[in-house]
Coordinates of C-alpha atoms and ligand atoms in Angstrom, one line a residue:
M137 CA 21.1 -1.2 -12.7
E138 CA 23.5 -4.1 -12.6
N139 CA 25.1 -6.6 -10.2
Q140 CA 21.9 -7.0 -8.2
N141 CA 23.2 -9.8 -6.0
T142 CA 26.6 -8.3 -5.2
S143 CA 27.6 -5.8 -2.6
T144 CA 28.2 -3.0 -5.1
I145 CA 25.6 -1.9 -7.5
N146 CA 26.0 0.6 -10.3
I147 CA 23.1 3.0 -10.5
K148 CA 22.6 4.4 -14.0
S149 CA 20.2 6.6 -15.9
P150 CA 17.5 4.6 -17.7
I151 CA 17.1 7.5 -20.1
T152 CA 20.7 7.8 -21.3
G153 CA 22.3 4.6 -19.8
K154 CA 24.9 6.9 -18.2
F155 CA 26.5 5.8 -14.9
L156 CA 25.2 7.9 -11.9
Y157 CA 26.9 6.4 -8.8
E158 CA 28.0 3.3 -7.0
L159 CA 25.8 1.9 -4.2
H160 CA 27.7 -0.1 -1.6
D161 CA 25.9 -2.5 0.8
P162 CA 26.4 -1.6 4.4
S163 CA 28.3 -4.2 6.4
S164 CA 26.6 -6.5 8.9
S165 CA 28.0 -4.5 11.8
D166 CA 26.6 -1.3 10.2
L167 CA 23.2 -2.9 10.0
K168 CA 23.4 -4.0 13.7
K169 CA 24.3 -0.4 14.6
I170 CA 21.3 0.9 12.7
M171 CA 18.9 -1.4 14.5
D172 CA 20.5 -0.5 17.8
V173 CA 20.1 3.2 17.1
S174 CA 16.5 2.6 16.1
R175 CA 15.8 0.8 19.4
Q176 CA 17.4 3.7 21.3
M177 CA 15.1 6.0 19.5
Q178 CA 11.9 4.1 20.4
P179 CA 11.3 5.5 23.9
I180 CA 12.2 9.0 22.7
I181 CA 9.7 9.0 19.9
R182 CA 7.1 7.2 22.1
A183 CA 7.4 9.9 24.7
M184 CA 6.8 12.8 22.2
S185 CA 3.3 14.2 22.0
L186 CA 1.5 13.6 18.8
E187 CA 1.5 17.4 18.2
D188 CA 5.3 17.3 18.3
R189 CA 5.4 14.4 15.9
I190 CA 3.1 16.3 13.6
K191 CA 5.5 19.2 13.7
E192 CA 8.4 16.9 12.6
V193 CA 6.3 15.6 9.7
D194 CA 5.5 19.2 8.7
K195 CA 9.2 19.6 8.2
I196 CA 9.0 16.9 5.5
M197 CA 6.2 18.9 3.8
Q198 CA 8.3 22.1 4.0
Y199 CA 11.3 20.2 2.5
V200 CA 9.2 18.9 -0.4
L201 CA 7.7 22.4 -1.1
N202 CA 11.1 24.1 -0.9
H203 CA 13.0 21.5 -3.0
A204 CA 10.3 20.1 -5.4
D205 CA 12.5 20.6 -8.5
F206 CA 15.5 19.0 -6.9
I207 CA 13.4 16.0 -5.8
L208 CA 11.9 15.7 -9.3
D209 CA 15.4 15.8 -10.9
Q210 CA 16.6 13.0 -8.6
I211 CA 13.6 10.8 -9.2
I212 CA 13.7 11.3 -12.9
A213 CA 17.5 10.6 -13.0
E214 CA 17.0 7.2 -11.5
T215 CA 13.6 6.1 -12.7
G216 CA 13.3 7.8 -16.2
K217 CA 9.8 9.0 -15.4
S218 CA 8.2 11.8 -17.3
R219 CA 8.3 15.0 -15.2
T220 CA 4.5 15.2 -14.9
D221 CA 4.2 11.6 -13.7
A222 CA 6.8 12.2 -11.1
Y223 CA 5.3 15.5 -10.1
A224 CA 1.7 14.2 -9.6
A225 CA 2.4 10.8 -8.1
E226 CA 5.4 11.5 -6.0
V227 CA 5.8 15.1 -5.0
F228 CA 2.1 16.4 -4.9
E229 CA 0.9 13.2 -3.3
V230 CA 3.4 13.3 -0.5
C231 CA 2.1 16.8 0.4
D232 CA -1.5 15.6 0.2
V233 CA -0.8 12.6 2.5
I234 CA 0.9 14.8 5.1
D235 CA -1.9 17.3 4.9
V236 CA -4.5 14.6 5.4
Y237 CA -2.7 12.8 8.2
K238 CA -2.1 16.0 10.2
K239 CA -5.9 16.1 10.5
M240 CA -6.6 12.4 10.7
A241 CA -3.9 11.2 13.1
P242 CA -5.2 13.0 16.2
K243 CA -8.6 11.4 15.7
V244 CA -7.4 7.9 14.8
L245 CA -4.7 7.7 17.4
A246 CA -6.9 9.0 20.3
D247 CA -7.9 6.5 23.0
K248 CA -11.2 4.9 22.3
K249 CA -13.9 4.1 24.8
L250 CA -15.7 0.9 24.1
P251 CA -18.9 -0.6 25.6
I252 CA -18.9 -3.4 28.2
P253 CA -21.0 -6.6 28.0
I254 CA -23.4 -7.5 30.8
F255 CA -20.9 -10.0 32.3
L256 CA -18.4 -7.2 33.0
M257 CA -21.0 -4.7 34.3
G258 CA -19.4 -1.8 36.3
K259 CA -16.0 -1.9 34.5
K260 CA -14.7 0.4 31.8
S261 CA -13.0 -0.7 28.6
R262 CA -10.7 1.3 26.3
Q263 CA -8.5 0.8 23.3
W264 CA -5.1 2.5 23.4
K265 CA -3.2 3.0 20.2
E266 CA 0.5 2.5 21.1
P267 CA 3.6 2.3 19.0
L268 CA 5.0 -1.2 18.1
G269 CA 8.7 -0.2 18.3
T270 CA 10.7 -0.2 15.1
I271 CA 8.9 -0.5 11.8
M272 CA 10.9 -1.8 8.9
V273 CA 9.7 -0.5 5.5
I274 CA 10.9 -2.3 2.4
T275 CA 10.1 -0.6 -0.9
P276 CA 10.1 -1.2 -4.7
W277 CA 11.5 1.0 -7.4
N278 CA 8.5 2.4 -9.2
F279 CA 7.6 5.3 -6.8
P280 CA 10.9 5.6 -4.9
F281 CA 10.2 8.8 -3.1
Y282 CA 6.5 8.4 -2.2
Q283 CA 6.9 4.7 -1.2
V284 CA 9.7 5.5 1.2
I285 CA 8.4 8.6 2.8
V286 CA 4.7 7.9 3.1
P287 CA 4.8 4.6 5.1
A288 CA 7.8 6.0 7.1
L289 CA 6.0 9.2 8.2
M290 CA 2.8 7.2 9.0
A291 CA 4.8 4.8 11.2
F292 CA 6.5 7.7 12.8
L293 CA 3.2 9.5 13.5
A294 CA 2.1 6.4 15.3
G295 CA 5.1 6.8 17.6
N296 CA 7.5 4.2 16.0
A297 CA 11.1 4.4 15.0
V298 CA 11.6 3.6 11.4
V299 CA 14.2 1.8 9.2
V300 CA 13.6 1.9 5.5
K301 CA 15.3 -0.2 2.9
P302 CA 14.6 1.3 -0.5
S303 CA 14.9 -0.6 -3.7
E304 CA 18.5 -1.1 -4.9
V305 CA 17.2 -0.2 -8.4
T306 CA 16.2 3.4 -7.5
P307 CA 17.7 4.0 -4.1
L308 CA 17.8 7.9 -4.5
L309 CA 20.9 8.0 -2.3
P310 CA 21.8 11.6 -3.1
L311 CA 18.2 12.7 -2.3
W312 CA 18.2 11.0 1.1
K313 CA 21.5 12.6 2.0
H314 CA 20.2 16.0 1.0
F315 CA 16.9 15.4 2.8
F316 CA 18.5 14.5 6.1
A317 CA 21.0 17.3 5.9
N318 CA 18.5 20.0 5.0
S319 CA 15.0 19.1 6.2
G320 CA 15.7 19.5 9.9
F321 CA 13.8 16.2 10.5
M322 CA 14.5 14.6 13.8
K323 CA 17.8 12.7 13.6
D324 CA 17.6 8.9 13.5
A325 CA 13.9 8.7 13.9
I326 CA 13.7 7.5 10.3
Q327 CA 16.8 5.8 9.0
V328 CA 17.1 5.1 5.2
V329 CA 19.4 2.2 4.6
C330 CA 20.3 1.8 0.9
G331 CA 21.5 -1.6 -0.4
G332 CA 20.6 -4.8 -2.2
K333 CA 18.2 -7.6 -1.4
T334 CA 20.5 -9.2 1.2
V335 CA 20.4 -6.0 3.2
G336 CA 16.7 -6.3 3.5
A337 CA 16.9 -9.9 4.5
E338 CA 19.7 -9.2 7.1
L339 CA 17.7 -6.4 8.6
I340 CA 14.7 -8.6 9.0
K341 CA 16.9 -11.1 10.9
L342 CA 17.6 -8.3 13.4
R343 CA 14.0 -8.5 14.3
P344 CA 12.2 -5.2 13.8
D345 CA 8.7 -5.2 15.4
K346 CA 6.8 -5.1 12.1
I347 CA 7.6 -5.3 8.4
H348 CA 5.7 -3.1 5.9
F349 CA 6.6 -4.6 2.5
T350 CA 5.7 -3.3 -0.9
G351 CA 7.0 -5.3 -3.9
S352 CA 6.5 -8.4 -6.0
V353 CA 4.5 -11.5 -5.1
R354 CA 7.7 -13.6 -5.4
T355 CA 9.6 -11.5 -2.8
G356 CA 6.5 -11.1 -0.7
K357 CA 6.4 -14.8 -0.1
K358 CA 10.1 -14.8 0.9
I359 CA 9.6 -11.9 3.3
M360 CA 6.6 -13.7 4.9
A361 CA 8.7 -16.8 5.3
L362 CA 11.5 -14.8 6.9
C363 CA 9.0 -13.1 9.2
A364 CA 7.4 -16.4 10.1
E365 CA 10.7 -17.7 11.6
Q366 CA 10.5 -14.9 14.2
L367 CA 6.8 -14.3 14.2
I368 CA 7.2 -10.7 13.0
P369 CA 3.9 -9.2 11.8
V370 CA 3.9 -8.2 8.2
D371 CA 1.8 -6.2 5.8
L372 CA 2.3 -7.1 2.1
E373 CA 1.4 -4.7 -0.7
L374 CA 2.1 -6.8 -3.8
G375 CA 1.6 -6.9 -7.5
G376 CA -1.5 -6.7 -9.7
K377 CA -3.0 -7.4 -13.2
D378 CA -5.8 -4.8 -13.1
P379 CA -8.8 -5.4 -15.3
S380 CA -10.8 -2.4 -16.7
I381 CA -14.3 -3.1 -18.0
V382 CA -15.8 -0.7 -20.6
F383 CA -19.6 -1.0 -21.2
D384 CA -21.3 0.2 -24.4
D385 CA -23.1 3.2 -22.9
I386 CA -20.1 5.3 -22.1
N387 CA -18.9 8.7 -23.3
I388 CA -16.2 7.2 -25.6
D389 CA -14.0 10.3 -25.7
R390 CA -13.7 10.6 -21.9
T391 CA -13.3 6.9 -21.4
V392 CA -10.6 6.5 -24.0
N393 CA -8.6 9.2 -22.3
G394 CA -9.1 7.7 -18.9
V395 CA -8.2 4.1 -20.0
M396 CA -5.2 5.4 -21.9
W397 CA -3.9 7.2 -18.7
G398 CA -4.8 4.2 -16.5
A399 CA -2.7 1.9 -18.8
F400 CA 0.3 4.0 -19.7
T401 CA 0.9 6.5 -16.8
N402 CA 4.3 5.9 -15.3
A403 CA 5.0 3.9 -18.4
G404 CA 2.7 1.2 -17.0
Q405 CA 5.0 0.6 -14.1
N406 CA 2.1 0.7 -11.6
C407 CA 0.8 -2.0 -9.4
T408 CA -2.7 -0.9 -10.4
G409 CA -2.1 0.0 -14.0
I410 CA -4.7 -1.3 -16.5
E411 CA -3.2 -4.4 -18.0
R412 CA -6.4 -6.2 -19.1
L413 CA -9.0 -4.2 -21.0
Y414 CA -12.5 -5.7 -21.6
I415 CA -14.6 -3.8 -24.1
Q416 CA -18.3 -4.6 -24.7
E417 CA -19.0 -5.9 -28.2
G418 CA -21.3 -3.0 -29.3
I419 CA -18.6 -0.4 -29.1
Y420 CA -15.6 -2.6 -29.4
D421 CA -14.4 -1.5 -32.9
K422 CA -15.1 2.2 -32.4
F423 CA -13.6 2.4 -28.9
L424 CA -10.5 0.4 -29.8
K425 CA -9.9 2.5 -32.9
E426 CA -10.1 5.7 -30.9
L427 CA -7.9 4.3 -28.2
V428 CA -5.2 3.2 -30.7
D429 CA -5.4 6.4 -32.6
K430 CA -4.9 8.5 -29.5
T431 CA -2.2 6.2 -28.1
K432 CA -0.2 6.7 -31.2
L433 CA -0.1 10.4 -30.5
L434 CA 1.6 9.9 -27.1
K435 CA 5.2 11.0 -26.9
T436 CA 7.4 8.2 -25.8
S437 CA 10.6 8.7 -23.8
H438 CA 13.9 9.1 -25.8
P439 CA 17.6 9.6 -24.8
D440 CA 17.6 13.3 -25.7
R441 CA 14.7 14.4 -23.5
N442 CA 14.8 17.7 -21.8
T443 CA 13.8 16.2 -18.4
Q444 CA 13.5 19.7 -16.9
S445 CA 10.4 20.4 -19.1
P446 CA 6.9 19.3 -18.0
E447 CA 6.4 18.3 -21.6
D448 CA 9.5 16.1 -21.8
C449 CA 7.4 13.1 -22.8
D450 CA 4.0 11.5 -22.0
V451 CA 5.3 7.9 -21.4
G452 CA 8.5 7.8 -19.5
A453 CA 11.3 5.3 -19.8
I454 CA 11.3 1.7 -18.4
T455 CA 13.4 2.0 -15.2
A456 CA 15.2 -1.4 -14.9
D457 CA 17.1 -3.6 -17.4
F458 CA 15.3 -6.7 -16.1
Q459 CA 11.9 -4.9 -16.6
V460 CA 12.7 -4.1 -20.2
A461 CA 13.5 -7.8 -20.8
L462 CA 10.3 -8.9 -19.0
I463 CA 8.1 -6.5 -21.1
E464 CA 9.8 -7.7 -24.3
D465 CA 9.3 -11.3 -23.3
H466 CA 5.6 -10.7 -22.7
I467 CA 5.1 -8.9 -26.0
E468 CA 7.0 -11.5 -28.0
D469 CA 5.1 -14.3 -26.3
A470 CA 1.8 -12.7 -27.2
L471 CA 2.8 -12.2 -30.8
A472 CA 4.1 -15.7 -31.1
K473 CA 0.8 -17.0 -29.8
G474 CA -1.4 -15.1 -32.3
A475 CA -2.0 -11.6 -30.7
K476 CA -2.3 -8.7 -33.1
L477 CA -0.2 -5.6 -32.4
L478 CA -2.3 -2.5 -32.8
C479 CA 0.4 0.0 -31.8
G480 CA 3.8 0.2 -30.1
G481 CA 5.8 -3.0 -29.8
I482 CA 9.5 -3.6 -29.6
S483 CA 11.3 -1.3 -32.1
Q484 CA 14.8 -1.7 -30.6
K485 CA 15.6 -4.7 -28.4
G486 CA 16.9 -3.7 -25.0
S487 CA 15.8 -0.1 -25.3
H488 CA 14.3 1.5 -22.2
H489 CA 12.1 3.6 -24.4
I490 CA 9.2 1.2 -25.1
P491 CA 6.2 2.9 -26.8
P492 CA 2.7 2.3 -25.4
T493 CA 1.6 -1.1 -26.8
I494 CA -1.9 -2.4 -27.4
L495 CA -2.5 -6.1 -28.2
E496 CA -5.7 -7.6 -29.6
N497 CA -6.8 -11.2 -30.0
C498 CA -5.3 -12.1 -26.7
T499 CA -5.9 -15.5 -25.2
L500 CA -5.4 -16.9 -21.7
D501 CA -2.2 -18.9 -22.6
M502 CA -0.4 -15.5 -23.2
K503 CA 1.7 -14.0 -20.4
V504 CA 0.2 -10.5 -21.2
A505 CA -3.2 -12.0 -20.3
T506 CA -2.3 -13.6 -16.9
E507 CA 1.1 -12.5 -15.5
E508 CA 2.0 -9.0 -14.3
T509 CA 3.8 -7.2 -17.1
F510 CA 4.4 -3.9 -15.3
G511 CA 5.0 -2.0 -18.5
P512 CA 3.2 0.1 -21.1
T513 CA 1.2 -2.8 -22.5
V514 CA -2.5 -3.6 -22.5
A515 CA -4.2 -6.8 -23.6
V516 CA -7.6 -6.3 -25.1
F517 CA -10.6 -8.6 -24.9
K518 CA -14.2 -8.4 -26.2
F519 CA -17.2 -9.3 -24.0
K520 CA -20.9 -9.7 -24.5
S521 CA -22.7 -9.6 -21.1
E522 CA -22.1 -8.1 -17.7
E523 CA -21.7 -11.7 -16.3
E524 CA -19.1 -12.6 -18.8
A525 CA -17.1 -9.4 -18.1
I526 CA -17.1 -10.1 -14.3
Q527 CA -16.1 -13.7 -14.9
M528 CA -13.2 -12.7 -17.2
A529 CA -12.0 -9.9 -14.9
N530 CA -12.0 -12.1 -11.8
N531 CA -10.2 -14.9 -13.6
S532 CA -6.8 -13.9 -12.2
P533 CA -4.6 -14.9 -9.3
Y534 CA -4.3 -11.1 -8.6
G535 CA -6.9 -8.9 -6.9
L536 CA -5.4 -5.5 -6.5
G537 CA -7.5 -3.0 -8.4
G538 CA -10.0 -2.7 -11.2
S539 CA -12.4 -0.3 -12.9
V540 CA -15.8 -0.2 -14.5
W541 CA -16.9 2.4 -17.1
T542 CA -20.6 2.9 -17.6
S543 CA -23.3 5.5 -17.6
D544 CA -25.6 3.2 -15.7
M545 CA -24.5 3.9 -12.1
N546 CA -26.5 0.9 -10.7
R547 CA -24.6 -1.4 -13.1
G548 CA -21.4 0.3 -12.2
E549 CA -21.8 -0.3 -8.5
R550 CA -23.1 -3.9 -9.1
V551 CA -20.0 -4.8 -11.2
A552 CA -17.6 -3.0 -8.9
R553 CA -19.0 -5.0 -6.0
A554 CA -18.6 -8.3 -7.9
L555 CA -14.9 -7.7 -8.6
V556 CA -12.7 -9.6 -6.2
V557 CA -10.2 -6.7 -5.7
G558 CA -9.1 -4.4 -2.9
N559 CA -9.6 -1.2 -4.8
V560 CA -12.1 -0.3 -7.5
C561 CA -13.1 2.8 -9.4
I562 CA -16.3 3.5 -11.3
N563 CA -15.6 5.7 -14.4
N564 CA -12.0 6.2 -13.4
H565 CA -9.0 4.1 -12.7
M566 CA -6.3 3.8 -10.0
I567 CA -7.0 7.1 -8.3
N568 CA -8.0 5.3 -5.0
E569 CA -4.3 5.4 -4.4
A570 CA -4.4 9.2 -4.4
N571 CA -6.9 9.4 -1.6
P572 CA -5.1 9.1 1.7
Y573 CA -8.5 8.7 3.5
L574 CA -9.0 5.4 1.7
P575 CA -7.3 2.2 2.8
F576 CA -5.4 0.6 0.0
G577 CA -4.5 -3.1 -0.4
G578 CA -5.1 -6.3 -2.3
T579 CA -7.0 -9.6 -2.2
K580 CA -5.7 -13.0 -3.4
D581 CA -2.0 -12.8 -4.5
S582 CA -2.0 -9.0 -4.3
G583 CA -1.3 -8.9 -0.6
I584 CA -2.3 -8.9 3.0
G585 CA -3.3 -5.9 5.1
R586 CA -4.3 -2.3 4.3
F587 CA -2.1 0.8 3.9
K588 CA -3.3 4.4 4.4
G589 CA -6.7 5.5 5.6
E590 CA -7.5 4.9 9.2
D591 CA -6.8 1.2 9.0
G592 CA -3.4 2.0 7.4
L593 CA -2.3 4.1 10.4
L594 CA -3.6 1.6 12.9
T595 CA -1.5 -1.1 11.2
F596 CA 1.5 0.6 12.8
C597 CA 0.0 0.4 16.3
N598 CA -0.2 -2.0 19.1
L599 CA -4.0 -1.9 19.6
K600 CA -3.9 -2.3 23.4
S601 CA -7.1 -3.6 24.9
V602 CA -7.7 -2.2 28.4
I603 CA -10.2 -2.9 31.2
I604 CA -10.3 -0.5 34.1
E605 CA -11.8 -1.1 37.5
K606 CA -11.7 0.7 40.8
Q607 CA -10.3 -1.0 43.9
S608 CA -13.0 -2.2 46.3
D609 CA -13.6 -4.8 49.1
S610 CA -15.5 -7.1 46.8
I611 CA -14.4 -10.2 44.8
E612 CA -16.1 -11.4 41.6
L613 CA -18.6 -14.1 41.0
Q614 CA -16.2 -16.0 38.6
W615 CA -13.3 -15.7 41.1
Y616 CA -12.4 -18.5 43.6
P617 CA -13.9 -20.1 45.7
F618 CA -16.4 -21.7 43.4
T619 CA -19.6 -22.5 45.3
K620 CA -23.0 -23.9 44.6
E621 CA -24.5 -20.5 45.6
K622 CA -22.4 -18.6 43.1
A623 CA -23.2 -21.0 40.3
E624 CA -26.9 -20.6 41.0
V625 CA -26.6 -16.8 40.9
L626 CA -24.7 -16.9 37.6
S627 CA -27.3 -19.1 36.1
N628 CA -30.2 -16.9 37.3
L629 CA -28.4 -13.7 36.0
M630 CA -28.0 -15.3 32.6
S631 CA -31.5 -16.6 32.3
A632 CA -33.0 -13.3 33.6
Y633 CA -30.9 -11.2 31.2
F634 CA -31.2 -13.3 28.1
S635 CA -34.9 -14.2 28.5
K636 CA -37.5 -12.5 26.2
P637 CA -38.6 -10.2 27.5
K638 CA -35.8 -9.5 30.0
N639 CA -36.7 -10.3 33.6
W640 CA -35.2 -7.2 35.2
I641 CA -36.6 -8.0 38.7
K642 CA -34.9 -11.4 38.8
F643 CA -31.8 -9.8 37.4
A644 CA -31.7 -7.1 40.1
V645 CA -32.3 -9.6 42.9
N646 CA -29.5 -11.8 41.7
G647 CA -27.2 -8.9 41.1
I648 CA -27.7 -7.9 44.8
K649 CA -27.0 -11.5 45.8
A650 CA -23.8 -11.5 43.7
D651 CA -22.7 -8.3 45.4
S652 CA -23.2 -9.7 48.9
I653 CA -21.5 -13.0 48.0
G654 CA -18.6 -11.0 46.7
K655 CA -18.2 -9.2 50.0
K656 CA -18.3 -12.3 52.3
Q657 CA -16.9 -15.3 50.3
K658 CA -13.2 -14.9 50.1
L659 CA -10.5 -17.6 50.1
Ligands
NAD165 P1 10.8 -6.7 -5.5 O1 9.9 -7.7 -4.8 O2 11.8 -7.3 -6.4 O3 11.7 -5.8 -4.5 C1 11.0 -5.0 -3.5 C2 12.0 -4.8 -2.4 O4 12.3 -6.0 -1.7 C3 13.4 -4.2 -2.8 O5 13.8 -3.2 -1.9 C4 14.3 -5.4 -2.7 O6 15.6 -5.1 -2.4 C5 13.7 -6.1 -1.5 N1 14.0 -7.5 -1.4 C6 14.1 -8.4 -2.4 N2 14.4 -9.7 -1.9 C7 14.4 -9.6 -0.6 C8 14.6 -10.5 0.5 N3 14.8 -11.8 0.2 N4 14.6 -10.0 1.7 C9 14.3 -8.7 2.0 N5 14.1 -7.8 1.0 C10 14.2 -8.2 -0.3 O7 9.9 -5.7 -6.2 P2 10.2 -4.6 -7.3 O8 10.6 -5.2 -8.6 O9 11.1 -3.6 -6.6 O10 8.8 -3.8 -7.4 C11 7.9 -4.2 -8.4 C12 6.7 -4.9 -7.8 O11 6.2 -4.2 -6.7 C13 5.6 -5.2 -8.7 O12 5.1 -6.5 -8.6 C14 4.5 -4.2 -8.3 O13 3.2 -4.5 -8.6 C15 4.7 -4.2 -6.8 N6 4.2 -2.9 -6.2 C16 3.1 -3.1 -5.4 C17 2.5 -1.9 -4.9 C18 1.3 -2.0 -4.0 O14 1.0 -1.0 -3.3 N7 0.6 -3.1 -3.9 C19 3.0 -0.7 -5.1 C20 4.2 -0.6 -6.0 C21 4.7 -1.7 -6.5

């Protein structure tokens, strides 16, 4: 990917470096038309029954099932992922999300009856879950299909029109053209607008009703500032530096395999990949040796891969040129400051095929220890006690995910609770993201808001608060005119109701008085 800040971007294969196609930014007038169309779609989508919206979303599922191989080929061409990574996290998961939301949406989006406090006795209260209007989804490059389609379909299910701006690094333009031509999905309800960073900023200026942003902390801050100018609500799903804590009572074989996957799946280009590994001193040498030995057996991406095969490689390519440079910088910085390279490292500068890399003797002045690397690297640390592990893991500006590995389930839960993160696993890593029933999001610099789960669907709704009362000939105690008599009744009602025990007789007498005052005292 080149020329990020210009209006034409060359999309190329990270595996072979070959040119794929040119991406042209839409003009300002095109963007205005897109937002106008989206606004015209709002009342149409809003008027649809949820059942009909679910039928539309089902078309996405059918499209995915009918075209899984085509989708995988497109994703791999632009990201360089291994086929199994792409299959599990992009194609299978999209189907899983749709399957879950078809069941969950009718419950979550239904009107909700809520109780009434004593002061409002006799009235009814409700919460209605209404659409916000147009949701703008801005996505990163690491899961370019899943991250576009999942928030878009959730926002649509909640009754919104949607405009998505995918990453200019992996826009998947041919895939979106094919999707809209072949899926039969409702025209213009979801519009995918490919282009660079300025396209995202320009669209925000056209004031969508909410921004759902997934990307880096740096851009998240810019997006929030842009939204602040127009008071546009925003959810921010940002970066991470996940810690994984391994206690000395674990099954080493299983845990090594789990940690290895948590660190290197998707070539480490995961917001919740393991980047910091804390191993308890009693098993430190044994665990680390096994982890390094097994990691050396993983097949790293190379330019001659047969990307059609599920065994093309274990650890895919690094998608973007700038990400290759960043990962190299982190590894070089660590080695210059005294880290020990146990496996992997940079064999050919600038290559998108970076082998899984494990670094020991890491210290807090190293970038691999503190900054998001977003690559197949893991920085290893030794700890003695539970308290020390928690302190080390929490010593980060990020708070996205984390994991604890132990046979002592009480300790597992205790440590998991102590981690200041949005998502945590005990004896696994990162798979919270694969459960659409669970809300996902970060603490600290890792973001604001929750995505998926019930909360994640409600984030696309105007949660309208409603009070319902029948017409009558009576006015209320707190309405005008204010009189001494009314003030006395209010005071008596309060003292009767909140006394211990409650004085129901005094309450009833004053309730009757309030009623009769309401019927006669009118301005
Ligand atoms: P990025 O922040 O560079 O870009 C994300 C998107 O924002 C892109 O579409 C880009 O074009 C757009 N953008 C950039 N500047 C903009 C601006 N000023 N106005 C409007 N839009 C703008 O992120 P990236 O490099 O694509 O993605 C990697 C980051 O995303 C990592 O930090 C990773 O941890 C994070 N991420 C987070 C999650 C999560 O769920 N928390 C998931 C995946 C990735």
